[in-house]
Short mmCIF file of C-alpha atoms and ligand atoms in Angstrom, two decimals:
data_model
loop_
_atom_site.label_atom_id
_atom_site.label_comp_id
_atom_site.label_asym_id
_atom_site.label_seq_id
_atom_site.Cartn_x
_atom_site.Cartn_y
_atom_site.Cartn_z
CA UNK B 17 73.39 -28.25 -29.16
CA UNK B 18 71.36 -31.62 -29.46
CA UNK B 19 70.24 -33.79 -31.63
CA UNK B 20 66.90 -35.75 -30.51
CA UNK B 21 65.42 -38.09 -32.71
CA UNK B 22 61.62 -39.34 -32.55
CA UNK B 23 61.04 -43.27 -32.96
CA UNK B 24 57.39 -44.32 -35.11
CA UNK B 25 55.56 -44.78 -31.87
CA UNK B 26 56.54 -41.39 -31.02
CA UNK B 27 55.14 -39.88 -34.29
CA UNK B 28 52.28 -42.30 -35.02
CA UNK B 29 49.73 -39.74 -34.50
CA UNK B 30 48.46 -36.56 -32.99
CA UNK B 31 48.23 -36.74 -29.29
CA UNK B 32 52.29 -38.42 -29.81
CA UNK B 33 52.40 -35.23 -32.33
CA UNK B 34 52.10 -33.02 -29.53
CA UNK B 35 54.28 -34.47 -27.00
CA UNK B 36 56.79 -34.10 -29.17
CA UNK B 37 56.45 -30.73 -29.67
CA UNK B 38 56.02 -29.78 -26.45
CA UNK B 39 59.56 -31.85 -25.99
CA UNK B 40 61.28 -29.84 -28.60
CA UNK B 41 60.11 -26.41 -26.92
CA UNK B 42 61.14 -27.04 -23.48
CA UNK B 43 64.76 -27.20 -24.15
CA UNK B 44 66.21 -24.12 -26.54
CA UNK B 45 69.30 -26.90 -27.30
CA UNK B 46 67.50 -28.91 -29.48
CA UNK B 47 67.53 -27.61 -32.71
CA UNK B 48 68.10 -30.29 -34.72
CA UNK B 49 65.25 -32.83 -35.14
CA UNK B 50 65.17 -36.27 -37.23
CA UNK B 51 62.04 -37.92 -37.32
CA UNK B 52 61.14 -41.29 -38.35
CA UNK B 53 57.68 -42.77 -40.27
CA UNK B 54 54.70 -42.97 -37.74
CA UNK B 55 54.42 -46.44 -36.60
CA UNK B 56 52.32 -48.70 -34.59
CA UNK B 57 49.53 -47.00 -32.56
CA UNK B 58 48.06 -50.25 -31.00
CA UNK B 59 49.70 -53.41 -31.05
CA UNK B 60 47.84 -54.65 -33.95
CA UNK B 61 47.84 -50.98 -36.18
CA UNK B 62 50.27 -51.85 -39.25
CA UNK B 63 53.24 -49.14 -39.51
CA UNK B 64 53.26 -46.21 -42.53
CA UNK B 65 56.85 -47.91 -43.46
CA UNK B 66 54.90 -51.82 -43.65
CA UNK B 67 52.32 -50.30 -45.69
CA UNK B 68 54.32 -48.54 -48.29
CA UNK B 69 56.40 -51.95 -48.88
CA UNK B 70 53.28 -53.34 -49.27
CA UNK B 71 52.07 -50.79 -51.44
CA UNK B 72 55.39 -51.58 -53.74
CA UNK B 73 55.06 -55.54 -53.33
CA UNK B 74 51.11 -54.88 -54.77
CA UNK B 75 52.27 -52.39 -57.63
CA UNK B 76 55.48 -55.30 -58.91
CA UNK B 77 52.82 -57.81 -58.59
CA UNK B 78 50.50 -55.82 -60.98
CA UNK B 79 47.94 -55.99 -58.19
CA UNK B 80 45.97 -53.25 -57.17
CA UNK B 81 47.60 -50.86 -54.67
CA UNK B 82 44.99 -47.94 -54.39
CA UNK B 83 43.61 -49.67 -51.16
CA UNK B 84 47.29 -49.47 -49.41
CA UNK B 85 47.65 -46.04 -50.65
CA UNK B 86 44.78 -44.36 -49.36
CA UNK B 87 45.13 -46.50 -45.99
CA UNK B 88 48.62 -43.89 -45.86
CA UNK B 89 46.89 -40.81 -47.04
CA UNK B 90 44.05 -42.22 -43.79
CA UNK B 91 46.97 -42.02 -41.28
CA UNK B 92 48.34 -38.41 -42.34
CA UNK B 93 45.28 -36.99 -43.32
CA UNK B 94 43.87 -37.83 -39.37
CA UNK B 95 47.19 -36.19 -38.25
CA UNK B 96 46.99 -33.01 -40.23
CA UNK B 97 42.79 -32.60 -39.27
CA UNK B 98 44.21 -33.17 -35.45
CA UNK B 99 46.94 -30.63 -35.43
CA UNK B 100 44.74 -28.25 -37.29
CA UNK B 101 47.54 -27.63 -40.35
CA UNK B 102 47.08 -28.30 -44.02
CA UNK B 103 46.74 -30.83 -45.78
CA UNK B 104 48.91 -29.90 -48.82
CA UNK B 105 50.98 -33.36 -47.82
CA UNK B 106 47.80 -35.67 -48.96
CA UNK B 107 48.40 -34.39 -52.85
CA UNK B 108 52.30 -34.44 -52.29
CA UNK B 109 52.05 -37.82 -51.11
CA UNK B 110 49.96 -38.71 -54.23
CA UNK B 111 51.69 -37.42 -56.62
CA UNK B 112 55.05 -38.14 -55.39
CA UNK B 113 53.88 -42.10 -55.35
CA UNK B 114 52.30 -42.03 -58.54
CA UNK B 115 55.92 -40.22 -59.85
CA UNK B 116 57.96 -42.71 -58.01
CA UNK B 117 56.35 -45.82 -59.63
CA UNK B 118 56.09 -44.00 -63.36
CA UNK B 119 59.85 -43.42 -62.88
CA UNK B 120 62.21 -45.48 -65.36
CA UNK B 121 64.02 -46.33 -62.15
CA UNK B 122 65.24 -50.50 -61.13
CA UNK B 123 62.38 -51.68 -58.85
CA UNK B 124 65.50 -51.80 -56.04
CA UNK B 125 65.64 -47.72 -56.43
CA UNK B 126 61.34 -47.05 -56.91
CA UNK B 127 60.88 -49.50 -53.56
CA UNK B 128 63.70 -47.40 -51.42
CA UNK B 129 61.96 -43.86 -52.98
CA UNK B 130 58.64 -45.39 -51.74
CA UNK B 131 59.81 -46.29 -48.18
CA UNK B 132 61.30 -43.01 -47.63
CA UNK B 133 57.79 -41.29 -48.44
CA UNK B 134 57.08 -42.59 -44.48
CA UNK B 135 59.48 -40.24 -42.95
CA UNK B 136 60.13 -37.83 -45.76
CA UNK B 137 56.04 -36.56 -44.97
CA UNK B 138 56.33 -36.79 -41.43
CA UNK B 139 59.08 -34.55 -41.34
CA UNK B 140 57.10 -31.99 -43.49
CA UNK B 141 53.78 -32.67 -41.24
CA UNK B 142 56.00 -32.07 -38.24
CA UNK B 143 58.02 -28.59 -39.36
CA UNK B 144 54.57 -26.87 -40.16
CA UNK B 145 52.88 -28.18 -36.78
CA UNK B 146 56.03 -26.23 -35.14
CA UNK B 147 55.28 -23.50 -37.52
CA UNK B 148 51.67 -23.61 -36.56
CA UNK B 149 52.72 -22.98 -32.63
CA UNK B 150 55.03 -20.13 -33.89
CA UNK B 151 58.28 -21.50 -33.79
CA UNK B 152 60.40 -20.65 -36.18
CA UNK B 153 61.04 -24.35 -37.86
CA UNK B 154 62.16 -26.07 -41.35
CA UNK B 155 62.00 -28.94 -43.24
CA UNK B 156 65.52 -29.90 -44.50
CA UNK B 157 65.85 -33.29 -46.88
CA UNK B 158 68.71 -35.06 -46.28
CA UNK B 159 70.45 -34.43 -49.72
CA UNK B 160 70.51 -30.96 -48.92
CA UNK B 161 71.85 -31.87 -45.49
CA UNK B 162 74.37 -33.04 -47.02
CA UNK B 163 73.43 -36.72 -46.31
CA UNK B 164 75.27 -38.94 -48.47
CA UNK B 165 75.51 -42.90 -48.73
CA UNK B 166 76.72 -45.63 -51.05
CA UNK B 167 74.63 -46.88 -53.56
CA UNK B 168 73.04 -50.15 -51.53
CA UNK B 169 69.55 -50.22 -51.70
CA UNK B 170 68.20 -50.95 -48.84
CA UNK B 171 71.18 -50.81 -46.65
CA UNK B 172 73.04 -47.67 -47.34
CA UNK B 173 76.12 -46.88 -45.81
CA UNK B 174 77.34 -43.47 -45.19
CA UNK B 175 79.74 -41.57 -46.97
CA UNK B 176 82.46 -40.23 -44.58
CA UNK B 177 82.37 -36.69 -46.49
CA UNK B 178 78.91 -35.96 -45.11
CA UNK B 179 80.50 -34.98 -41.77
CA UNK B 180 81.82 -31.77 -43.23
CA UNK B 181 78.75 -31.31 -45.27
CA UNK B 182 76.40 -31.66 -41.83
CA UNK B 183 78.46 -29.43 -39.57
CA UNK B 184 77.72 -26.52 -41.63
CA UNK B 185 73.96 -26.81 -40.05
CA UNK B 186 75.59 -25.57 -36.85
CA UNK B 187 74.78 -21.80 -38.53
CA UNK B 188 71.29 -22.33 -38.93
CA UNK B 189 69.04 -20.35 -36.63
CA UNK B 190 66.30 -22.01 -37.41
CA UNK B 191 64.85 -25.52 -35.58
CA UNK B 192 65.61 -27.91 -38.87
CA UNK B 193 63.29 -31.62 -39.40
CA UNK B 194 65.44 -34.04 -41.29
CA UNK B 195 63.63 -37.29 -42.05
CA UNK B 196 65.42 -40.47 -40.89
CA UNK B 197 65.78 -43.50 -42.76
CA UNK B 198 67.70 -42.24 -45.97
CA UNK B 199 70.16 -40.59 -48.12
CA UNK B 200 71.34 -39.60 -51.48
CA UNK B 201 74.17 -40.91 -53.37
CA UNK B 202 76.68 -38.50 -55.21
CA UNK B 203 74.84 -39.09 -58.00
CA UNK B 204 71.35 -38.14 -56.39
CA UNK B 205 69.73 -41.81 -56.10
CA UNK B 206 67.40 -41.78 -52.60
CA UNK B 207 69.01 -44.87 -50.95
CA UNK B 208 67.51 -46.51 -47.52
CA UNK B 209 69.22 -47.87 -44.69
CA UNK B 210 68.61 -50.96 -43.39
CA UNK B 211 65.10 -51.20 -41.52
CA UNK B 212 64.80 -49.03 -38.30
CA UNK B 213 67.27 -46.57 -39.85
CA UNK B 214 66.34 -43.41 -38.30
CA UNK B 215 68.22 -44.43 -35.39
CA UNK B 216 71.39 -44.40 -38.21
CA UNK B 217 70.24 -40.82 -39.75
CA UNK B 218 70.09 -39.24 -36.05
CA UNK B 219 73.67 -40.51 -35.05
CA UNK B 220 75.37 -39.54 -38.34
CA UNK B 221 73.73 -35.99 -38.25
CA UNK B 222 74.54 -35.95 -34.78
CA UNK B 223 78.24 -36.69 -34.83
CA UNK B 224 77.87 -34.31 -38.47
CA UNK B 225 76.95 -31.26 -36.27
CA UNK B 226 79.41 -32.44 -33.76
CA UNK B 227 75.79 -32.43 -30.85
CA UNK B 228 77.18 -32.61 -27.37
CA UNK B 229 74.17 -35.32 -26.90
CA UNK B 230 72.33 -37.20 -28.96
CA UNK B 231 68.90 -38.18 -27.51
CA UNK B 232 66.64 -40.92 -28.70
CA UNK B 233 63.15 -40.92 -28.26
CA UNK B 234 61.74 -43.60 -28.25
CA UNK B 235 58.75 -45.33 -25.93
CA UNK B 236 60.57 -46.72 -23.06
CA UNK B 237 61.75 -45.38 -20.02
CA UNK B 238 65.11 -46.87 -20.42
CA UNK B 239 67.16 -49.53 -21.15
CA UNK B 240 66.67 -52.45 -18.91
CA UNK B 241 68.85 -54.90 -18.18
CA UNK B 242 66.92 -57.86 -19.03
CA UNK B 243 64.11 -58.34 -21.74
CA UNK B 244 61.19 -57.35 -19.58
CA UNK B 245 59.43 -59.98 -21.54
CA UNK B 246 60.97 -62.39 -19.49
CA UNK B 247 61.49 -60.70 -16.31
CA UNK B 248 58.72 -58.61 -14.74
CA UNK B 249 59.34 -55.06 -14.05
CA UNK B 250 63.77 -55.53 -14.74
CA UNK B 251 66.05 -52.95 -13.42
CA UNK B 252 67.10 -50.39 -15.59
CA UNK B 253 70.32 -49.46 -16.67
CA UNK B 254 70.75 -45.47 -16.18
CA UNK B 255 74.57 -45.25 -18.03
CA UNK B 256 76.23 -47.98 -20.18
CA UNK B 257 79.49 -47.86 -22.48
CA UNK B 258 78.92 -47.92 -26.14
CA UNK B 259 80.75 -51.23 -25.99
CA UNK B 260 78.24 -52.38 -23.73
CA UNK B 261 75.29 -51.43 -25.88
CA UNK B 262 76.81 -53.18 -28.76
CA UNK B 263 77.10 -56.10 -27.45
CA UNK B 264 73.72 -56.35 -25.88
CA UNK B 265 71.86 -55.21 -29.27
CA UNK B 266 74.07 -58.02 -30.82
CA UNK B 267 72.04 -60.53 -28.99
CA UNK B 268 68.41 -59.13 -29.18
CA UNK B 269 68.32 -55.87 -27.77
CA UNK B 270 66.26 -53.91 -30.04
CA UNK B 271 66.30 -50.27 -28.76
CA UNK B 272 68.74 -48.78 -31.04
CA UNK B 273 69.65 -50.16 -34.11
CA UNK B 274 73.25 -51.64 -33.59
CA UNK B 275 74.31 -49.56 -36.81
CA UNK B 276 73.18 -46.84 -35.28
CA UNK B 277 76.09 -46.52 -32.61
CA UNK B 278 79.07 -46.21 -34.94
CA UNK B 279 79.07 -42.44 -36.07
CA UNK B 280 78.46 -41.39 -32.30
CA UNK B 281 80.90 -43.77 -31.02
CA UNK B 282 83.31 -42.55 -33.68
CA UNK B 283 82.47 -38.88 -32.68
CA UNK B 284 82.33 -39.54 -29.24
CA UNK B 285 79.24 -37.90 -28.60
CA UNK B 286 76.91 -39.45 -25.67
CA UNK B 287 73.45 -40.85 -26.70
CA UNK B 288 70.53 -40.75 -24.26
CA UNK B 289 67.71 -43.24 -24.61
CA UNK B 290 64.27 -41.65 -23.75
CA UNK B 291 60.85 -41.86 -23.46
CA UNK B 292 58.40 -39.39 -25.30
CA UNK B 293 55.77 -40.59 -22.57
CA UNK B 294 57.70 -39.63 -19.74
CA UNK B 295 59.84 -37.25 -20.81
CA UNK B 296 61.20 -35.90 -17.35
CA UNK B 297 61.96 -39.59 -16.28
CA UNK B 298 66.07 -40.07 -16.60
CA UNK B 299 66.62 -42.28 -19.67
CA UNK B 300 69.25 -44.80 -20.16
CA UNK B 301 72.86 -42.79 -20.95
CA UNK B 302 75.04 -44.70 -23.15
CA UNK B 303 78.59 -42.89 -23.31
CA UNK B 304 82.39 -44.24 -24.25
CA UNK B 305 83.78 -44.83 -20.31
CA UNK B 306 81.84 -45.10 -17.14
CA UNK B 307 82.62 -45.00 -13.78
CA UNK B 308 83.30 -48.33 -12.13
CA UNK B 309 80.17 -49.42 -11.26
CA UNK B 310 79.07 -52.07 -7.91
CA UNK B 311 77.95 -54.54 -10.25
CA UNK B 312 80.46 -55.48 -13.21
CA UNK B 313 77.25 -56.72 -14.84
CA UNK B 314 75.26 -54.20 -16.67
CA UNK B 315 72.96 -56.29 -18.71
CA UNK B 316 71.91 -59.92 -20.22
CA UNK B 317 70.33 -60.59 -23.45
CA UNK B 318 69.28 -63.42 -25.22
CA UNK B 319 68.32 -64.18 -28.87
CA UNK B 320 67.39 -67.64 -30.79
CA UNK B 321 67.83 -68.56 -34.27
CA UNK B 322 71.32 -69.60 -34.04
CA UNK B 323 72.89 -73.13 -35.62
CA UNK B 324 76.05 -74.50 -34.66
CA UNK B 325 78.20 -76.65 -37.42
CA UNK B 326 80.17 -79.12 -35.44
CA UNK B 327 83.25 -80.67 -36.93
CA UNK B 328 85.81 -82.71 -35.28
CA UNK B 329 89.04 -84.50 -35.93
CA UNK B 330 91.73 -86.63 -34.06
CA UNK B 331 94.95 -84.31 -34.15
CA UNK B 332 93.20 -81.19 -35.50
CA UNK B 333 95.14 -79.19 -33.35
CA UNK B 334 98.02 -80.27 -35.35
CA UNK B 335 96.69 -79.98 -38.91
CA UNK B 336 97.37 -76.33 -40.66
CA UNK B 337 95.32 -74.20 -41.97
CA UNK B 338 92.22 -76.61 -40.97
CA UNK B 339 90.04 -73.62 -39.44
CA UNK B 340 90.80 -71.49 -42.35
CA UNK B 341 89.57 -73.82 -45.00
CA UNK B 342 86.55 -74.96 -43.22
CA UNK B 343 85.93 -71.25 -43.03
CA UNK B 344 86.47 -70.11 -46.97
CA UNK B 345 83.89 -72.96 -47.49
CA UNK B 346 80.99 -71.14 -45.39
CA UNK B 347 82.31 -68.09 -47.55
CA UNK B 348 81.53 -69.61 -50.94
CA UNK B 349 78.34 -69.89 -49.55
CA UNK B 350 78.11 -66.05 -48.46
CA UNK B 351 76.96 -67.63 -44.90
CA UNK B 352 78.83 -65.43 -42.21
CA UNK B 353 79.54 -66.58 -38.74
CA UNK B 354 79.40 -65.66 -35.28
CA UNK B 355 81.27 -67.37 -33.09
CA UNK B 356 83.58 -70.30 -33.19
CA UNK B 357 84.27 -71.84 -30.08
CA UNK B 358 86.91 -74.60 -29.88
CA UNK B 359 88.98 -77.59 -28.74
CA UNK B 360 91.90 -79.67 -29.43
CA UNK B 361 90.53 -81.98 -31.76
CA UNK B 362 86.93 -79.32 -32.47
CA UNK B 363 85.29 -76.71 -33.24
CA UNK B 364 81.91 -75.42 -33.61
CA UNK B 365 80.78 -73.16 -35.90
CA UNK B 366 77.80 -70.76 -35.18
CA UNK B 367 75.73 -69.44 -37.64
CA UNK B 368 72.11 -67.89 -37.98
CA UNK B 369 69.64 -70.46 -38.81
CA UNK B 370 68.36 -68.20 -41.52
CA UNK B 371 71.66 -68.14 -43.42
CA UNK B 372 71.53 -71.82 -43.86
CA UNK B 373 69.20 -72.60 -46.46
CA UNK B 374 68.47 -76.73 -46.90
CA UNK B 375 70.35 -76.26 -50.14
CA UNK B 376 73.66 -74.94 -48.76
CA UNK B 377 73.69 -76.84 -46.00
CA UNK B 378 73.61 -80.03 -48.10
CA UNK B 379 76.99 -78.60 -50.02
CA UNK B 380 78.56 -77.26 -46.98
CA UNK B 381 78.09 -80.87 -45.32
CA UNK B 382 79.50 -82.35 -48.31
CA UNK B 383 82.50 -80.14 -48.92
CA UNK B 384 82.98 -80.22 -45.25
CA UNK B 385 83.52 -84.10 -45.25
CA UNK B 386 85.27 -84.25 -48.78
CA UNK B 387 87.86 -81.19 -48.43
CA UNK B 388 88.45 -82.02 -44.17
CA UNK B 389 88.28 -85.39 -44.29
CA UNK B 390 86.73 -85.30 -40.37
CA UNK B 391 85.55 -87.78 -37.91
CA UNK B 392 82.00 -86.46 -37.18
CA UNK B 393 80.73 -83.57 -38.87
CA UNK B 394 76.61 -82.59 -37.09
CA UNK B 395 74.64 -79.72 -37.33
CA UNK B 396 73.03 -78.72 -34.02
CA UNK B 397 69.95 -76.71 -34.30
CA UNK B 398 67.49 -74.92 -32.06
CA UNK B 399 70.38 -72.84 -30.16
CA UNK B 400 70.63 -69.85 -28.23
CA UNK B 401 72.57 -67.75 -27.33
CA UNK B 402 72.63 -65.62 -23.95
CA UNK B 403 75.34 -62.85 -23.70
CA UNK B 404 75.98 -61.28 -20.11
CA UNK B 405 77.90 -58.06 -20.86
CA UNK B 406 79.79 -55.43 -18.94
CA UNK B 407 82.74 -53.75 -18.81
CA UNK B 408 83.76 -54.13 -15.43
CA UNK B 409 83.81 -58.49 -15.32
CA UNK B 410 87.88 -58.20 -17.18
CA UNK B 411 88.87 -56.90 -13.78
CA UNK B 412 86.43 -59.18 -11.16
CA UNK B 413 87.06 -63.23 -10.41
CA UNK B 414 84.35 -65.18 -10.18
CA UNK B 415 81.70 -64.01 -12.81
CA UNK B 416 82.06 -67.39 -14.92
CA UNK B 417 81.41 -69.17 -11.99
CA UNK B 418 77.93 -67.76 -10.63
CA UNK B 419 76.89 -67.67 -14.11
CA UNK B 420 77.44 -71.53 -14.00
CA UNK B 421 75.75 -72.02 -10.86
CA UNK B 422 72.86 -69.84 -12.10
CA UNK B 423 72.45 -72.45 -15.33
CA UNK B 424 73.01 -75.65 -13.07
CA UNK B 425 69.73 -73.87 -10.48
CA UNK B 426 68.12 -74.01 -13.53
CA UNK B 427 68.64 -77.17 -14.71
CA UNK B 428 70.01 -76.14 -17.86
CA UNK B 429 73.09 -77.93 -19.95
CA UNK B 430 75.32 -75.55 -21.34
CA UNK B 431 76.61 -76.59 -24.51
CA UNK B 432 79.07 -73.95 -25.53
CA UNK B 433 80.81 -70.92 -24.01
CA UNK B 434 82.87 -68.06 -24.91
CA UNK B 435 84.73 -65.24 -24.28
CA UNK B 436 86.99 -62.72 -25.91
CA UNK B 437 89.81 -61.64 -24.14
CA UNK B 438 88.11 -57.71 -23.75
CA UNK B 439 86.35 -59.71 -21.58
CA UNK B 440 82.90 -57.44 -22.68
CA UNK B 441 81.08 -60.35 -23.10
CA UNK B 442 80.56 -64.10 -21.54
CA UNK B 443 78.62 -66.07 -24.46
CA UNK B 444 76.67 -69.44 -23.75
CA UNK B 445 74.73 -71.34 -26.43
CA UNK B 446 72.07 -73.63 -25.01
CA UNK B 447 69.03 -75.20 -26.28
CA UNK B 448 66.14 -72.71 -27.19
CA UNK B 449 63.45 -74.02 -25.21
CA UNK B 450 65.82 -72.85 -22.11
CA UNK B 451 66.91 -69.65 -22.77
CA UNK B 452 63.40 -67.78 -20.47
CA UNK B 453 64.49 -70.06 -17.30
CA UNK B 454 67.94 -69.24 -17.97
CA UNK B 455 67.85 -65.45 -18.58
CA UNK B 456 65.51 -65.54 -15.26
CA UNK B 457 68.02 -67.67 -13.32
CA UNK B 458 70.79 -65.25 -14.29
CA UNK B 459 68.81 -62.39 -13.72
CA UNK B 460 68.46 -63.25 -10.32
CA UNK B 461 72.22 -63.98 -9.57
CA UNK B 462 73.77 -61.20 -10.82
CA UNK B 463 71.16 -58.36 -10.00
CA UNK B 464 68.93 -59.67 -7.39
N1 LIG X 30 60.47 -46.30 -40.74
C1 LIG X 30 61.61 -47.11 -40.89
C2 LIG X 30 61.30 -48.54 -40.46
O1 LIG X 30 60.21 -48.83 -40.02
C3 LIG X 30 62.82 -46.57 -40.22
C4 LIG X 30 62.66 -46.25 -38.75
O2 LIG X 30 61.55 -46.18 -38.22
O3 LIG X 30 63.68 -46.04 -38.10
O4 LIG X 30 62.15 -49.38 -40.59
#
């Protein structure tokens, strides 16, 4: 049995429609489907998820919203006339807006209801298209799936009895459509996940029905192992641990949403990156042990946005308890780190630039100097961050080096390094102007 979920670009409209259906029917093993909303179909076309937050953000603003509403009941309304099915959705999707924001729900709860109308409708528009072919198909929301999450708007988090809950759609004969993106708490609130949650819904059902593979959908052949944004046509990366993945989509790799590896990790159940375009083409397999591969390298990924708090101290090394206090006071501040690479007498903390706000930084600096008492205490902004991941560098010598010689070809200073002792992972921070001639530069050591 599978599980295959459909990304937005995969659903955004009729002619993606089809392929998908035409996906579903050649394999008799996929009988469980979770959609998401339908998303971009240009570069410049606004996703049904945008447009709904915007609907809510006009509606709290006592602005009109009309506009952003019928732009939704547009996109469906074209898909429905396309796939020749009703239409019954347009009036659902009326009514169940004009219900959500006459509710005596918090804002928090109507906002989550209204984001879920994206994926909730798609996944009603999609079971009657399968109908409409003759397939025998249903609709299933996810409280009846059994779904359940904690009471976070806007970042649910699953509730571990769900699993029992889901496996019991092993007996259904029946092709079932569960919308991604949300849940229901005990107490029947519709709670989101965090944005790009599908991904989430389709791993927890997944590991729920206990799938022997869970494919993803989405519109990329694979999973390359560089940002083809930087480097033209990459290679791609046909199996990677889980381990792997995580550590990649840490640093800016956005195919699957990092939250979204945990239940199949946890259930052990492989996940297979695809492409609805090109469905035959292999995909990128992402499992919980690989072969060793030629290359201990599987993949390098970059992202920006990073700060680093610098603080050092003559005899630090010495001094108890000195890490753990500068620490609580980035805690008071709900600022959470990343990595903390250190010396004898210093260490840097790195942050995300958008945690610190001009305001906390000015009482972090302050606390910093009056509670440590330090030498020099900076903040060094504009950082990045590359990651080169794999598995196999804990057992090869050498990998630190060439990645050093690939930064000094490139003329780049690195200004920080790390890396755990799983040895997944090398990190480097350098400045953010250098990270495309330094992900190139790697690139071509380790794969060219
Ligand atoms: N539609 C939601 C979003 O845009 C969830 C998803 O597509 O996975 O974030």
């Amino acid at each position: 049995m599978k599980v295959a979920k459909f990304g937005g670009s995969s659903v955004a409209n009729a002619e993606q429609l089809e392929k998908v259906a035409s996906i579903i029917q050649d394999d008799k093993e996929r009988k469980v489907i979770v959609v998401s909303a339908p998303g971009k179909r240009f570069s410049d076309d606004v996703k049904v998820t945008d447009l709904l937050i915007e609907l809510g953000e006009a509606y709290f603003n006592k602005q009109d919203y009309d506009g952003k509403l019928q732009t939704v009941l547009d996109r469906f309304h074209e898909i429905t006339t396309e796939l020749k099915i009703s239409d019954q959705i347009i009036q659902e999707i009326k009514d169940g807006v004009k219900g959500i924001l006459a509710s005596d729900d918090s804002d928090e709860l109507k906002m989550d209801a209204l984001k879920a109308t994206g994926e909730d409708s798609l996944a009603k528009v999609l079971s009657a298209y399968l109908q409409s072919l003759g397939l025998k198909a249903a609709y299933l929301n996810p409280e009846e799936a059994g779904i359940f999450v904690s009471d976070n708007p806007g970042s649910a988090q699953i509730l571990d009895e769900s699993y029992d809950q889901l496996y019991k759609l092993r007996e259904r004969d029946e092709i079932v459509v569960i919308p991604g993106f949300f849940g229901y708490t005990k107490d029947g609130k519709l709670i989101t996940f965090s944005r790009g949650g599908s991904d989430i819904t389709g791993s927890i059902v997944a590991a729920g029905v206990q799938a022997d593979l869970y494919e993803n959908f989405t519109d990329v052949d694979s999973v390359y192992c560089v940002n083809p944004t930087i480097v033209d046509n990459p290679k791609e990366i046909t199996s990677l641990t889980y381990k792997e993945m995580r550590e990649l989509s840490y640093a800016g790799f956005s195919v699957f949403h990092d939250e979204a590896l945990i239940p199949a990790f946890k259930a052990d159940i492989p996940v297979c990156i695809k492409n609805t375009n090109n469905p035959q083409g292999m995909g990128t397999i992402i499992v919980s042990k690989k072969e060793p591969q030629p290359n201990p390298v599987v993949g390098i990924a970059s992202d920006t946005g990073f700060i680093s708090i610098y603080v050092s101290k003559y005899l630090m090394n010495r001094e108890l308890g000195f890490g753990r206090k500068l620490l609580t006071i980035l805690e008071d501040e709900d600022i959470s780190f990343e990595h903390t690479p250190s010396g004898i007498d210093d260490i840097s903390v790195i942050i995300r630039e958008s945690s610190l706000t001009k305001d906390k930084e000015e009482r972090v600096i302050t606390r910093i100097k009056e509670e440590l008492d330090p030498d020099t205490v900076n903040v060094d902004r504009d950082l990045a961050l590359i990651m080169v991941v794999g598995e196999g560098m804990d057992s090869t010598v050498g990998l630190a080096d060439k990645a050093t010689h690939a930064f000094t070809k490139a003329n780049v200073n690195v200004e920080m390094m790390n890396q755990g002792s799983s040895e997944v992972s090398m990190m480097f921070g350098i400045k953010a102007d250098k990270v495309n001639g330094s992900v190139k530069a790697l690139y071509d050591t380790f794969f060219e």
